[in-house]
């Protein structure tokens, strides 16, 4: 088997995911990813026709994000005809899964040069109207899946996290991001997004709220209390009642997550260039890291968001590694309870987790986030001259995903 070498990773800034307000809302999602593909070529000087595939994560595959966004982005980038493209959906883990599939193709020896990445334009396509269960009545009988925000509230309830615990974590994410932006820690991966005339639309992430405080967080109403009381599609039990039927050890669901301690709705794209050892050597490409191991793991689908712990453990076991060998962790901040639970489950040092903040401050462009986190982690490993990092994400439907990077 060949090693899957990361040559480079880059991303757009995250723009606010609101039509006519966010700086990227006027940019077609194909064009967002196309600009990242173009930046990979400009930064590394490889021939685009050598790319065998572009694997693209995108969650809401409808409207402008429908068709085969991966291939369409290749064409929009002005690349030659030879590179193919494919779109995939593993919910919030889509961008990381795209990177992992690209790495698998290279590591197997079946491919030499592949791009894995993703895009999401949440200002344009906020829902594909299928929900998490694909509107399958039989599936709902087996698993009455609830909206993810309710699942996050259930995790907080079961774990005994207080509203202040969640808010304190959210404030910390904002503070770490503010430091990272001030010190330029994101600049190596960031590319400016331009319009079709070449004018710059956005150069830096626009979602962070520096100066966020516990007092300000305390004023925000819970986001999912009313949703928890709703009867889904005329069913006899509400979302909260479905949860209590599955988790009788709790008397009620404490609805603690809100706009300030949940991930932000944003637009953006990211991509990772992965090459075989032979291709990198023969074409003078200098690898930055190798993908040491990847893994996914399933969990109970109603609580849904606890997958980072088993995915991390499986990934480490398959790599023959221990937690002590990981220098830095990126745990996607879909909701504040997720990194808090993962830190508790794995007994992690909080000072090694999301050191530059996360999706609570920066936003979570669903299909792109995993690829973005790979670049963020690699940049920070290099900045600190550390060796090894792990990215992990919770995923809808009760899944988790993890990837271990090792600098070369």
Coordinates of C-alpha atoms in Angstrom, one line a residue:
X1 CA 0.0 0.0 0.0
X2 CA 1.1 3.5 -0.7
X3 CA 0.9 6.3 1.9
X4 CA -1.8 8.9 1.4
X5 CA 0.2 12.2 1.5
X6 CA -1.4 15.6 2.1
X7 CA 0.2 18.0 -0.2
X8 CA -1.9 21.0 0.7
X9 CA -5.2 22.1 2.2
X10 CA -7.1 25.4 1.6
X11 CA -10.5 26.9 2.2
X12 CA -12.7 29.9 1.7
X13 CA -13.6 32.1 4.6
X14 CA -16.9 31.3 6.2
X15 CA -19.5 33.8 5.2
X16 CA -22.7 34.3 7.1
X17 CA -25.3 32.0 5.8
X18 CA -28.1 34.5 5.3
X19 CA -29.3 35.5 1.8
X20 CA -28.4 39.0 0.8
X21 CA -26.5 39.5 4.1
X22 CA -23.6 37.0 4.0
X23 CA -20.8 38.1 1.8
X24 CA -20.8 34.7 0.0
X25 CA -24.5 34.3 -0.4
X26 CA -24.4 35.6 -4.0
X27 CA -21.8 33.0 -5.0
X28 CA -23.0 29.7 -6.5
X29 CA -21.8 26.8 -4.4
X30 CA -20.2 25.3 -7.5
X31 CA -18.1 28.5 -7.8
X32 CA -17.1 28.4 -4.2
X33 CA -15.6 25.0 -4.6
X34 CA -14.2 25.9 -8.0
X35 CA -12.2 28.7 -6.5
X36 CA -10.7 26.4 -3.9
X37 CA -9.7 23.9 -6.6
X38 CA -8.1 26.8 -8.5
X39 CA -6.2 27.8 -5.5
X40 CA -4.8 24.3 -5.0
X41 CA -3.3 24.5 -8.5
X42 CA -1.9 28.0 -8.1
X43 CA -0.3 27.2 -4.7
X44 CA 1.2 23.8 -5.8
X45 CA 1.8 23.9 -9.5
X46 CA 0.5 20.5 -10.4
X47 CA -1.3 19.7 -13.7
X48 CA -5.1 19.6 -13.1
X49 CA -5.5 16.8 -15.7
X50 CA -3.5 14.5 -13.4
X51 CA -6.3 14.7 -10.8
X52 CA -8.2 11.4 -11.1
X53 CA -11.2 12.5 -9.0
X54 CA -12.6 15.3 -6.9
X55 CA -14.6 13.9 -4.0
X56 CA -17.1 16.5 -2.8
X57 CA -19.0 16.4 0.5
X58 CA -22.3 18.3 0.3
X59 CA -25.3 17.7 2.6
X60 CA -28.2 19.6 1.2
X61 CA -28.2 18.1 -2.3
X62 CA -31.0 20.1 -3.7
X63 CA -31.5 23.2 -5.9
X64 CA -28.1 24.8 -6.6
X65 CA -26.4 22.1 -4.7
X66 CA -28.1 19.3 -6.6
X67 CA -26.8 17.5 -9.8
X68 CA -23.2 16.3 -9.3
X69 CA -21.7 19.3 -7.6
X70 CA -18.2 17.7 -7.6
X71 CA -18.0 17.3 -11.4
X72 CA -19.7 20.7 -12.0
X73 CA -17.1 22.4 -9.7
X74 CA -14.3 20.8 -11.8
X75 CA -15.9 22.3 -14.9
X76 CA -16.6 25.7 -13.3
X77 CA -12.9 25.8 -12.3
X78 CA -11.9 25.7 -15.9
X79 CA -10.0 22.4 -15.4
X80 CA -9.5 20.1 -18.4
X81 CA -12.0 17.4 -19.2
X82 CA -10.1 14.5 -17.6
X83 CA -10.7 15.0 -13.8
X84 CA -14.0 13.5 -12.7
X85 CA -16.1 14.5 -9.7
X86 CA -18.5 12.9 -7.3
X87 CA -20.7 14.2 -4.5
X88 CA -21.4 12.4 -1.2
X89 CA -23.6 12.9 1.8
X90 CA -22.6 11.6 5.3
X91 CA -24.4 14.5 6.9
X92 CA -22.0 16.7 8.9
X93 CA -19.1 14.4 8.3
X94 CA -19.3 14.7 4.6
X95 CA -16.3 16.9 4.1
X96 CA -14.1 14.7 6.2
X97 CA -15.5 11.6 4.6
X98 CA -14.6 13.0 1.2
X99 CA -11.0 13.5 2.4
X100 CA -10.9 10.0 3.8
X101 CA -12.3 8.4 0.5
X102 CA -9.6 10.3 -1.4
X103 CA -7.0 9.0 1.0
X104 CA -8.3 5.5 0.6
X105 CA -8.1 5.6 -3.2
X106 CA -4.5 6.8 -3.0
X107 CA -3.5 4.4 -0.2
X108 CA -4.9 1.4 -2.1
X109 CA -2.7 2.1 -5.0
X110 CA -5.7 2.6 -7.4
X111 CA -5.3 6.4 -7.6
X112 CA -2.3 8.8 -7.6
X113 CA -3.7 12.2 -7.2
X114 CA -7.1 13.0 -5.7
X115 CA -8.9 16.0 -4.1
X116 CA -11.2 15.5 -1.2
X117 CA -13.3 18.4 0.1
X118 CA -16.7 19.9 0.3
X119 CA -19.0 22.9 0.1
X120 CA -22.2 24.1 1.6
X121 CA -24.1 27.3 0.8
X122 CA -26.5 27.4 3.7
X123 CA -27.8 30.8 2.7
X124 CA -29.1 29.2 -0.5
X125 CA -30.1 25.7 0.5
X126 CA -30.9 25.3 4.2
X127 CA -32.9 22.1 3.8
X128 CA -33.3 19.4 1.2
X129 CA -36.8 18.7 2.7
X130 CA -36.0 15.1 3.3
X131 CA -35.0 15.4 7.0
X132 CA -32.7 13.0 8.7
X133 CA -35.1 10.0 8.0
X134 CA -35.8 10.6 4.4
X135 CA -39.5 10.8 5.1
X136 CA -39.7 7.0 5.6
X137 CA -42.6 6.1 7.9
X138 CA -41.3 2.6 8.6
X139 CA -37.9 4.0 9.6
X140 CA -39.7 6.4 12.0
X141 CA -41.5 3.5 13.6
X142 CA -38.1 1.8 14.3
X143 CA -36.2 5.0 15.1
X144 CA -38.3 8.2 15.7
X145 CA -35.3 10.4 15.0
X146 CA -35.5 13.9 16.4
X147 CA -33.9 17.1 15.2
X148 CA -30.2 17.4 16.1
X149 CA -30.6 20.3 18.4
X150 CA -32.9 18.3 20.6
X151 CA -30.4 15.4 20.6
X152 CA -27.7 17.9 21.8
X153 CA -30.1 19.0 24.6
X154 CA -30.6 15.3 25.6
X155 CA -26.8 14.8 25.8
X156 CA -26.5 17.9 28.0
X157 CA -29.3 16.6 30.2
X158 CA -27.9 13.1 30.5
X159 CA -24.4 14.4 31.2
X160 CA -25.6 16.9 33.7
X161 CA -24.1 19.9 31.8
X162 CA -25.6 23.2 33.0
X163 CA -26.5 26.1 30.8
X164 CA -23.5 27.9 32.3
X165 CA -21.2 25.0 31.3
X166 CA -22.4 25.2 27.7
X167 CA -22.2 29.0 27.6
X168 CA -18.7 29.0 29.2
X169 CA -17.5 26.6 26.5
X170 CA -19.0 28.9 23.8
X171 CA -17.4 32.0 25.2
X172 CA -14.0 30.1 25.2
X173 CA -14.5 29.2 21.5
X174 CA -15.1 32.8 20.6
X175 CA -12.1 33.9 22.7
X176 CA -9.8 31.3 21.1
X177 CA -11.0 32.3 17.6
X178 CA -10.4 36.0 18.3
X179 CA -6.8 35.2 19.2
X180 CA -6.3 33.0 16.2
X181 CA -7.6 35.7 13.8
X182 CA -5.6 38.4 15.5
X183 CA -2.4 36.3 15.2
X184 CA -3.1 35.2 11.6
X185 CA -3.3 31.5 12.5
X186 CA -5.8 30.8 9.7
X187 CA -4.0 32.7 6.9
X188 CA -2.0 29.8 5.4
X189 CA -5.2 27.9 4.5
X190 CA -7.5 30.9 3.7
X191 CA -8.1 32.1 0.1
X192 CA -10.1 35.2 -0.8
X193 CA -13.3 34.6 -2.6
X194 CA -13.9 36.8 -5.7
X195 CA -16.8 37.5 -7.9
X196 CA -16.8 36.6 -11.6
X197 CA -15.2 40.0 -12.4
X198 CA -12.4 39.3 -9.9
X199 CA -13.4 41.7 -7.2
X200 CA -12.8 40.4 -3.7
X201 CA -16.0 39.5 -1.8
X202 CA -14.5 38.1 1.4
X203 CA -11.0 37.5 2.8
X204 CA -11.7 36.5 6.5
X205 CA -14.3 34.6 8.4
X206 CA -17.3 36.8 9.1
X207 CA -19.2 34.8 11.6
X208 CA -17.1 35.1 14.8
X209 CA -18.5 37.4 17.6
X210 CA -15.4 38.7 19.5
X211 CA -16.3 40.0 22.9
X212 CA -19.0 37.5 23.6
X213 CA -19.6 37.2 27.3
X214 CA -21.4 34.9 29.7
X215 CA -23.8 37.7 30.5
X216 CA -24.7 38.1 26.8
X217 CA -25.1 34.4 26.4
X218 CA -27.5 34.2 29.3
X219 CA -29.9 36.5 27.6
X220 CA -30.4 34.2 24.6
X221 CA -33.5 32.0 24.6
X222 CA -33.2 28.2 24.1
X223 CA -33.6 27.3 20.5
X224 CA -35.2 23.9 20.6
X225 CA -37.8 24.0 23.4
X226 CA -40.8 24.7 21.2
X227 CA -39.5 22.2 18.6
X228 CA -39.3 19.5 21.3
X229 CA -43.0 20.0 22.1
X230 CA -44.1 19.5 18.5
X231 CA -45.8 16.4 17.2
X232 CA -43.8 15.3 14.1
X233 CA -46.0 14.8 11.1
X234 CA -49.1 14.2 13.1
X235 CA -47.6 11.4 15.3
X236 CA -49.1 10.9 18.7
X237 CA -45.9 11.7 20.6
X238 CA -43.8 14.9 20.6
X239 CA -40.1 14.8 19.9
X240 CA -39.4 15.2 23.6
X241 CA -41.8 12.3 24.4
X242 CA -40.0 10.1 21.9
X243 CA -36.7 10.9 23.7
X244 CA -38.2 10.2 27.2
X245 CA -39.6 6.9 26.0
X246 CA -36.1 5.8 24.9
X247 CA -34.3 7.4 27.9
X248 CA -36.6 6.9 30.9
X249 CA -33.7 7.7 33.3
X250 CA -34.5 11.4 32.7
X251 CA -37.7 13.1 33.8
X252 CA -37.6 15.9 31.1
X253 CA -35.3 17.2 28.4
X254 CA -33.5 20.3 29.6
X255 CA -33.4 22.6 26.5
X256 CA -30.1 24.5 27.0
X257 CA -28.7 25.1 23.5
X258 CA -29.2 28.3 21.7
X259 CA -27.8 30.5 18.9
X260 CA -24.7 31.4 21.0
X261 CA -23.6 27.9 22.1
X262 CA -24.5 26.1 18.8
X263 CA -22.6 26.1 15.5
X264 CA -23.3 29.0 13.2
X265 CA -25.0 28.8 9.8
X266 CA -22.5 29.8 7.2
X267 CA -21.4 29.4 3.5
X268 CA -18.0 28.0 2.5
X269 CA -15.8 25.4 0.8
X270 CA -12.6 23.6 1.5
X271 CA -10.4 21.0 -0.1
X272 CA -7.4 18.8 0.5
X273 CA -4.9 17.6 -2.2
X274 CA -3.8 14.0 -1.6
X275 CA -1.0 12.3 -3.6
X276 CA 0.8 9.0 -3.6
X277 CA 4.5 8.8 -2.6
X278 CA 5.4 8.1 -6.3
X279 CA 3.4 11.0 -7.7
X280 CA 4.7 13.5 -5.1
X281 CA 8.3 12.4 -5.7
X282 CA 8.1 12.4 -9.5
X283 CA 6.4 15.8 -9.7
X284 CA 8.4 17.6 -7.1
X285 CA 5.5 18.1 -4.7
X286 CA 6.5 18.4 -1.0
X287 CA 4.0 16.6 1.3
X288 CA 3.0 18.3 4.6
X289 CA 1.5 15.3 6.3
X290 CA 0.3 11.7 5.9
X291 CA -3.2 10.4 6.7
X292 CA -2.3 7.7 9.3
X293 CA -5.8 6.2 9.8
X294 CA -9.5 6.9 9.3
X295 CA -12.6 5.4 11.0
X296 CA -16.3 5.7 11.4
X297 CA -18.5 4.3 14.1
X298 CA -22.3 4.1 14.7
X299 CA -24.2 5.0 17.9
X300 CA -27.8 5.1 19.0
X301 CA -29.7 7.2 16.4
X302 CA -32.0 9.2 18.6
X303 CA -29.2 10.7 20.8
X304 CA -27.3 10.8 17.5
X305 CA -24.3 13.0 18.3
X306 CA -22.2 10.8 20.6
X307 CA -20.2 9.2 17.7
X308 CA -16.9 11.1 18.1
X309 CA -15.9 8.9 21.1
X310 CA -16.3 5.5 19.5
X311 CA -14.9 6.8 16.2
X312 CA -11.9 8.2 17.9
X313 CA -11.3 4.9 19.8
X314 CA -11.7 2.8 16.7
X315 CA -9.4 5.1 14.7
X316 CA -6.7 4.9 17.4
X317 CA -7.0 1.1 17.7
X318 CA -6.7 0.6 14.0
X319 CA -3.6 2.8 13.9
X320 CA -2.1 1.0 16.9
X321 CA -1.9 4.3 18.8
X322 CA -3.0 5.8 22.1
X323 CA -4.6 9.1 23.0
X324 CA -1.3 10.1 24.6
X325 CA 0.3 10.1 21.1
X326 CA -2.1 12.8 19.8
X327 CA -0.8 16.3 20.2
X328 CA -3.9 18.2 19.1
X329 CA -7.6 17.4 18.6
X330 CA -10.3 19.1 16.5
X331 CA -13.7 18.1 17.7
X332 CA -16.4 19.7 15.6
X333 CA -18.5 22.1 17.7
X334 CA -21.9 21.3 16.3
X335 CA -23.3 22.1 19.7
X336 CA -21.4 22.9 22.9
X337 CA -22.4 19.6 24.6
X338 CA -20.5 17.5 21.9
X339 CA -16.9 18.6 22.6
X340 CA -17.7 18.7 26.3
X341 CA -18.9 15.1 26.3
X342 CA -16.1 13.9 24.1
X343 CA -13.5 15.6 26.3
X344 CA -15.1 13.9 29.3
X345 CA -15.4 10.5 27.7
X346 CA -11.8 10.3 26.5
X347 CA -10.3 12.3 29.5
X348 CA -8.7 14.8 27.1
X349 CA -6.7 17.8 28.1
X350 CA -9.0 20.8 27.1
X351 CA -5.9 22.8 26.2
X352 CA -5.3 20.3 23.3
X353 CA -8.8 20.6 21.9
X354 CA -10.0 23.2 19.4
X355 CA -7.1 25.5 20.3
X356 CA -8.2 28.1 17.7
X357 CA -11.9 27.8 18.5
X358 CA -14.4 26.0 16.4
X359 CA -17.8 26.0 14.7
X360 CA -19.5 27.9 17.5
X361 CA -17.4 30.9 16.6
X362 CA -16.5 30.2 13.0
X363 CA -19.7 28.5 11.8
X364 CA -20.3 25.0 10.3
X365 CA -20.8 24.9 6.5
X366 CA -22.0 21.3 6.8
X367 CA -20.5 19.6 3.7
X368 CA -17.2 21.6 3.9
X369 CA -16.4 21.6 7.6
X370 CA -14.5 18.3 7.8
X371 CA -12.1 19.3 5.0
X372 CA -11.6 22.7 6.6
X373 CA -10.8 21.1 10.0
X374 CA -8.0 19.1 8.3
X375 CA -6.4 22.3 7.1
X376 CA -6.8 24.1 10.4
X377 CA -5.3 21.2 12.3
X378 CA -2.4 20.8 10.0
X379 CA -1.6 24.5 10.1
X380 CA -1.6 24.5 13.9
X381 CA 0.6 21.4 14.1
X382 CA 3.1 23.2 11.9
X383 CA 2.9 26.4 13.8
X384 CA 3.6 24.6 17.1
X385 CA 6.0 22.2 15.6
X386 CA 4.0 19.2 16.8
X387 CA 3.6 15.9 15.1
X388 CA 0.2 14.3 15.2
X389 CA -3.4 15.4 15.3
X390 CA -6.9 13.9 15.2
X391 CA -10.1 15.3 13.7
X392 CA -13.5 13.9 14.8
X393 CA -17.1 14.9 14.1
X394 CA -20.5 13.9 15.3
X395 CA -22.9 13.0 12.4
X396 CA -26.7 12.8 12.0
X397 CA -28.4 9.5 12.3
X398 CA -26.0 8.3 15.1
X399 CA -22.5 8.2 13.5
X400 CA -19.1 9.5 14.2
X401 CA -16.0 9.9 12.0
X402 CA -12.3 10.4 12.8
X403 CA -9.0 10.9 11.0
X404 CA -5.4 10.9 12.2
X405 CA -2.9 13.2 10.6
X406 CA 0.9 12.9 11.0
X407 CA 3.3 15.5 9.8
X408 CA 6.2 14.4 7.5

